PDB file of C-alpha atoms in Angstrom:
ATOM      1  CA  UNK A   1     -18.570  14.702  -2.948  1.00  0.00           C
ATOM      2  CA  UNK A   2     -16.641  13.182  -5.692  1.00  0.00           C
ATOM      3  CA  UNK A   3     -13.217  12.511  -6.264  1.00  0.00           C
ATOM      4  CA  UNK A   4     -10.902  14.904  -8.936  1.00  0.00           C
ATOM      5  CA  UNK A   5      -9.375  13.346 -11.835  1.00  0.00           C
ATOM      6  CA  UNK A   6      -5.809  13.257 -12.585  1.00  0.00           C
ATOM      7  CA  UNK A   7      -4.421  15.889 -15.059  1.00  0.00           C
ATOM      8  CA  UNK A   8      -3.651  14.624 -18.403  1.00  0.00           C
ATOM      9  CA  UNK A   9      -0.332  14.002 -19.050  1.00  0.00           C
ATOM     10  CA  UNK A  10       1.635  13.302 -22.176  1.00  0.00           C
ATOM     11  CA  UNK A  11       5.326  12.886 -22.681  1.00  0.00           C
ATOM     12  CA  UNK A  12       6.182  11.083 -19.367  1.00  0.00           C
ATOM     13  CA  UNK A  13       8.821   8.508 -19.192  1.00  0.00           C
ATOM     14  CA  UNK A  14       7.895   4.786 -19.286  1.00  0.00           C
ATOM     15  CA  UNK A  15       8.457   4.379 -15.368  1.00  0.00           C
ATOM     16  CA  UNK A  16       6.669   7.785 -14.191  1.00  0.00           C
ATOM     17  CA  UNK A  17       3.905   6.759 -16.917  1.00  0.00           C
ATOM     18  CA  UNK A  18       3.469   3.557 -14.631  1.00  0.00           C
ATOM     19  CA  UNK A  19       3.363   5.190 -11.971  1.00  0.00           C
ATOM     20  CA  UNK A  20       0.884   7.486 -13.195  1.00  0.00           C
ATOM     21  CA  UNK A  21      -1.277   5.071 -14.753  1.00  0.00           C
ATOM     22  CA  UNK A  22      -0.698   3.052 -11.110  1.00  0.00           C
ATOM     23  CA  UNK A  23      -2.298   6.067  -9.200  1.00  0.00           C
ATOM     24  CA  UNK A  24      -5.100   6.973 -11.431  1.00  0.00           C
ATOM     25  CA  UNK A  25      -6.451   3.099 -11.224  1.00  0.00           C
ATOM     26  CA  UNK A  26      -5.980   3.548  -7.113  1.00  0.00           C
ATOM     27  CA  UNK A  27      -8.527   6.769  -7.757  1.00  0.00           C
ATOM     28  CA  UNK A  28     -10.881   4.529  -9.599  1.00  0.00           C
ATOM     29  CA  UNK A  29     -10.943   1.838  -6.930  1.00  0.00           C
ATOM     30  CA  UNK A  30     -11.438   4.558  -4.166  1.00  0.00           C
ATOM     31  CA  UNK A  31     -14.024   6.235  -6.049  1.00  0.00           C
ATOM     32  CA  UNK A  32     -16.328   2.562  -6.261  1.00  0.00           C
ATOM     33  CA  UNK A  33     -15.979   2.664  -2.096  1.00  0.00           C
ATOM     34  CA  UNK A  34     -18.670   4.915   0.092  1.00  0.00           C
ATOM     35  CA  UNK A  35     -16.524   6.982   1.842  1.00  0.00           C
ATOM     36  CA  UNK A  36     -16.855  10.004   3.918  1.00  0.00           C
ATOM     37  CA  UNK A  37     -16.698  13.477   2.830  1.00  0.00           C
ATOM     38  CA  UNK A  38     -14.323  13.911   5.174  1.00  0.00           C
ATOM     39  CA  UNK A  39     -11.984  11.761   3.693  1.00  0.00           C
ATOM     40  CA  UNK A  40     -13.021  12.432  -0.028  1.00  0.00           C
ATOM     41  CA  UNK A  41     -11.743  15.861   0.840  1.00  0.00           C
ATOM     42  CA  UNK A  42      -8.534  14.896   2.062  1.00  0.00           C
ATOM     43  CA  UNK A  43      -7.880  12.861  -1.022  1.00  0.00           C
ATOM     44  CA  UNK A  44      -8.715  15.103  -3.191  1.00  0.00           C
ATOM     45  CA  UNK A  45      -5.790  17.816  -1.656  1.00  0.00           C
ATOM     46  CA  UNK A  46      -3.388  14.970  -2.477  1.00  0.00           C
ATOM     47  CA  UNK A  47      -4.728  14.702  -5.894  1.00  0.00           C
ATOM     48  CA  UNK A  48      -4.933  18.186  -6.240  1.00  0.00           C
ATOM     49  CA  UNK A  49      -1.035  18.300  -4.992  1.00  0.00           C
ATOM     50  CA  UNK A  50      -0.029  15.800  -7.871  1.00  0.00           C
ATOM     51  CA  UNK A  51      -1.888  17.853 -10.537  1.00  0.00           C
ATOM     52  CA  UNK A  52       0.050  20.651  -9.758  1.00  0.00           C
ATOM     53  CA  UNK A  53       3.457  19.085 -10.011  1.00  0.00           C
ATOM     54  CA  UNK A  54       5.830  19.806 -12.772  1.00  0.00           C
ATOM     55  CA  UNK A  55       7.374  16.999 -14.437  1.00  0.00           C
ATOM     56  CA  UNK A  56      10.711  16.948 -12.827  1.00  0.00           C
ATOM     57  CA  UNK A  57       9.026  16.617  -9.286  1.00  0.00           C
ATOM     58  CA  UNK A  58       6.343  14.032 -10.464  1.00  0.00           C
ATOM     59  CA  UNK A  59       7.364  10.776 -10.368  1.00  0.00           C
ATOM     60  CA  UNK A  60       8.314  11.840  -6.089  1.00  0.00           C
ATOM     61  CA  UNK A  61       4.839  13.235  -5.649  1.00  0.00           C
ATOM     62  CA  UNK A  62       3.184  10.193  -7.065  1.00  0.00           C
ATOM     63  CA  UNK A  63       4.943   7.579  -4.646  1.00  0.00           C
ATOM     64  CA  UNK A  64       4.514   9.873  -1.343  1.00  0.00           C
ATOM     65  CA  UNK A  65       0.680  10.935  -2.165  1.00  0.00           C
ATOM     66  CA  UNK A  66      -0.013   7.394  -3.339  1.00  0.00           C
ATOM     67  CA  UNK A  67       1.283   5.909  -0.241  1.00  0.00           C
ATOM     68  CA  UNK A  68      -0.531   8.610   1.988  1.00  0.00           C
ATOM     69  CA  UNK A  69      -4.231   8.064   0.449  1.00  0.00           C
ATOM     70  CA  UNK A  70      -3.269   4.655   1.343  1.00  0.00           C
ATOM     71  CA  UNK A  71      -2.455   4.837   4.743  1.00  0.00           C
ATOM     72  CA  UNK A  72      -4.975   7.344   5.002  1.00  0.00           C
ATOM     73  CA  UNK A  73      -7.950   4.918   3.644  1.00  0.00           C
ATOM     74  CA  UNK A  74      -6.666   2.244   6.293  1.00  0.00           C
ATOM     75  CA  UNK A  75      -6.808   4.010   8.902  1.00  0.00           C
ATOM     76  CA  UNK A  76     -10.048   5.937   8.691  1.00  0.00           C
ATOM     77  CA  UNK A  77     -11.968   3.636   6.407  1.00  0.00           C
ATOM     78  CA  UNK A  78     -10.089   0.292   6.586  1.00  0.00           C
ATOM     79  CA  UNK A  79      -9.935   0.056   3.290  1.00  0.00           C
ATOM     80  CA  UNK A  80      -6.709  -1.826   1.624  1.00  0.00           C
ATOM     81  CA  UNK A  81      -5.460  -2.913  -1.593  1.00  0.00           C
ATOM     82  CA  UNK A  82      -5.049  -6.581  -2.253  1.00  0.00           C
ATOM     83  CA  UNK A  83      -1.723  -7.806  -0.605  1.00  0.00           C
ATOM     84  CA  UNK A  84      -1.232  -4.818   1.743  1.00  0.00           C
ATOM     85  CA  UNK A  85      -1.091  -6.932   4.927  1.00  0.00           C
ATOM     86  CA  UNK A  86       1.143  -9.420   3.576  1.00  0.00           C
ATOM     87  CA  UNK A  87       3.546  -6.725   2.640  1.00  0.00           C
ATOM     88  CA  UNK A  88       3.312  -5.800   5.784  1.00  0.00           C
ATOM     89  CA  UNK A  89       4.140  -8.317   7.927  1.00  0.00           C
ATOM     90  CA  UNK A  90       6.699 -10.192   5.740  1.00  0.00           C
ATOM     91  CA  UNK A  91       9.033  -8.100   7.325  1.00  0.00           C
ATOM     92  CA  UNK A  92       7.511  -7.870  10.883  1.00  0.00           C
ATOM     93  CA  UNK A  93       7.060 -11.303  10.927  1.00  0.00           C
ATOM     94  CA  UNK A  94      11.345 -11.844   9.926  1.00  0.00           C
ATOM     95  CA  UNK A  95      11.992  -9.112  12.393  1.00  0.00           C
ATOM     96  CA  UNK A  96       9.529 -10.148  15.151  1.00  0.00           C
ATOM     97  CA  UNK A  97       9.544 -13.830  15.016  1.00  0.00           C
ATOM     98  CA  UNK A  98      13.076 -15.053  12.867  1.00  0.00           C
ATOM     99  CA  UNK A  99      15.483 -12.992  14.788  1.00  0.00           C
ATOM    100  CA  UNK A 100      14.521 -14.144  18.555  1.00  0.00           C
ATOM    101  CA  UNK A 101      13.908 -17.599  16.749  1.00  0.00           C
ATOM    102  CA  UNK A 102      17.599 -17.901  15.372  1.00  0.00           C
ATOM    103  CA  UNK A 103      18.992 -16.126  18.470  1.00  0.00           C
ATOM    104  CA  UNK A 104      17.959 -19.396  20.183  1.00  0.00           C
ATOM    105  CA  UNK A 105      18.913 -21.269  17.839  1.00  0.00           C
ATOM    106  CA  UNK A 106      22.284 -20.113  17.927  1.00  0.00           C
ATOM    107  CA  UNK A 107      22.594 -19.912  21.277  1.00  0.00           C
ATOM    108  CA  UNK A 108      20.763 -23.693  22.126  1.00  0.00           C
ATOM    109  CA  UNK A 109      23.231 -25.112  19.363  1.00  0.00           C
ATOM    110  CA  UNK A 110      26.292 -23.599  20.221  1.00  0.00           C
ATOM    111  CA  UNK A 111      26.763 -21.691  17.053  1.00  0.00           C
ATOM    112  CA  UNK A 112      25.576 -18.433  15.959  1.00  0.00           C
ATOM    113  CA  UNK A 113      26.177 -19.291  12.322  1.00  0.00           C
ATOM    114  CA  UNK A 114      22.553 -21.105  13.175  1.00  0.00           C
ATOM    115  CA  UNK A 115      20.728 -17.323  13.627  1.00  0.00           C
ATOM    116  CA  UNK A 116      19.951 -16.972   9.971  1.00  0.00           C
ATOM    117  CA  UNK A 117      17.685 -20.464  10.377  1.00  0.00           C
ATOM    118  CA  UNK A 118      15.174 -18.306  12.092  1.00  0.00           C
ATOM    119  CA  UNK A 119      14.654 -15.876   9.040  1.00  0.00           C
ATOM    120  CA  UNK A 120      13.196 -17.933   6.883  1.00  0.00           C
ATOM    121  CA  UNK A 121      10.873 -19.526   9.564  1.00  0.00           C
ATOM    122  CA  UNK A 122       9.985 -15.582  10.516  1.00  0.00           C
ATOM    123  CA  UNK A 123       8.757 -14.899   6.933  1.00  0.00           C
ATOM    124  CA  UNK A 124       6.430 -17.766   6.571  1.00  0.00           C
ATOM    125  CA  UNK A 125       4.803 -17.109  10.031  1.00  0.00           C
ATOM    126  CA  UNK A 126       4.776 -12.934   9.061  1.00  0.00           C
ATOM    127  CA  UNK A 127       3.370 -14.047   5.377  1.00  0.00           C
ATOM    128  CA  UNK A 128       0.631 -16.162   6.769  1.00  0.00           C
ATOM    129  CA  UNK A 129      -0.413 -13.881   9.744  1.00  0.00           C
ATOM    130  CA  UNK A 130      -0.585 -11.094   6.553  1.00  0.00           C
ATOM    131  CA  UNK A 131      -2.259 -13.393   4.134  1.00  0.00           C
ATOM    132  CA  UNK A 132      -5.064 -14.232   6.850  1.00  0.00           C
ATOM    133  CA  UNK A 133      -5.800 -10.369   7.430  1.00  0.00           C
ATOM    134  CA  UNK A 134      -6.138  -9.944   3.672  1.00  0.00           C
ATOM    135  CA  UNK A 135      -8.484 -12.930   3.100  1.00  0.00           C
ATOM    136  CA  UNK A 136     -10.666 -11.206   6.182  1.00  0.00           C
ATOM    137  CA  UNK A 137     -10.557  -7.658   4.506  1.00  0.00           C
ATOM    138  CA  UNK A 138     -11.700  -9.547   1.372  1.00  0.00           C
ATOM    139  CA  UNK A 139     -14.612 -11.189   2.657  1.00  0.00           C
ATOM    140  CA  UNK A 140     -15.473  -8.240   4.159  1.00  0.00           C
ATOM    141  CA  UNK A 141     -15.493  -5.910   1.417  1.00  0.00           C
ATOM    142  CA  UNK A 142     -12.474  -3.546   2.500  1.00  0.00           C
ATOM    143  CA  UNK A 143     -10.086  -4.641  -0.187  1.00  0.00           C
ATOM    144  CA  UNK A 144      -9.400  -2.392  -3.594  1.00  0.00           C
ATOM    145  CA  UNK A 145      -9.143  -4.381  -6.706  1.00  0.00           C
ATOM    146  CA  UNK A 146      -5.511  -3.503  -7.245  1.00  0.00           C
ATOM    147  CA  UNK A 147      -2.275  -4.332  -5.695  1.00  0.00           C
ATOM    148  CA  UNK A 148       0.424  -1.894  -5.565  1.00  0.00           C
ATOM    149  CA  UNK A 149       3.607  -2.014  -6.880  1.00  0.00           C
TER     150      UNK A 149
END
């Protein structure tokens, strides 16, 4: 099974032309991975979604479809584009590991001013637990040639 191409589009606006531009380059990185039918069927119902959008409701349709295919190829085919589990756990790693951090520090200093010490430390630990998982998708072959926006 092969993957449908975008419909041609003329006219757009400089960010939805981005955009656009953004999700037909996704389709050409998916299309260079063996995937199942299965899931070359699914992805083609979102593209076939976004071809059917009017202009208005375009630049909405890109973003959610976009960001489905891409959940879609992690889970099933653990496939990712470049950067996606950085992006990721920047913010679990702030969350997860700064907050408790600068609760304690706060709390073993005296001084809850102290708390926001612990976001900073949070994002370096989330960035490099994120920044390992990519470099192991790489060398494995499950990372897309394109980072998204």
């Amino acid at each position: 099974m092969k993957i449908l191409n975008l419909a041609p589009r003329t006219g757009l606006q400089p960010e939805v032309q981005a955009k656009y531009l953004q999700f037909n380059n996704l389709l050409k990185e998916v299309e260079k991975k063996e995937l199942p039918d299965s899931l070359l069927q699914v992805i083609n119902q979102r593209i076939a979604a976004v071809n059917a959008e009017t202009e208005d409701t375009l630049p909405k349709a890109l973003k959610t479809q976009q960001a489905y295919i891409i959940k879609v190829l992690e889970k099933e085919a653990k496939i990712v584009p470049r950067h996606y589990y950085r992006n990721l756990w920047l913010p679990l790693g702030m969350a997860t590991f700064g907050l408790p951090m600068g609760v304690a520090f706060g709390a073993a200093l005296g001084n809850m001013a102290f708390m926001g010490l612990g976001l900073p430390i949070g994002m370096g630990v989330g960035i490099a637990v994120g920044t390992g998982m990519d470099n192991k998708a790489f060398h494995e072959g499950r990372q897309l040639d394109i980072e998204i926006k």
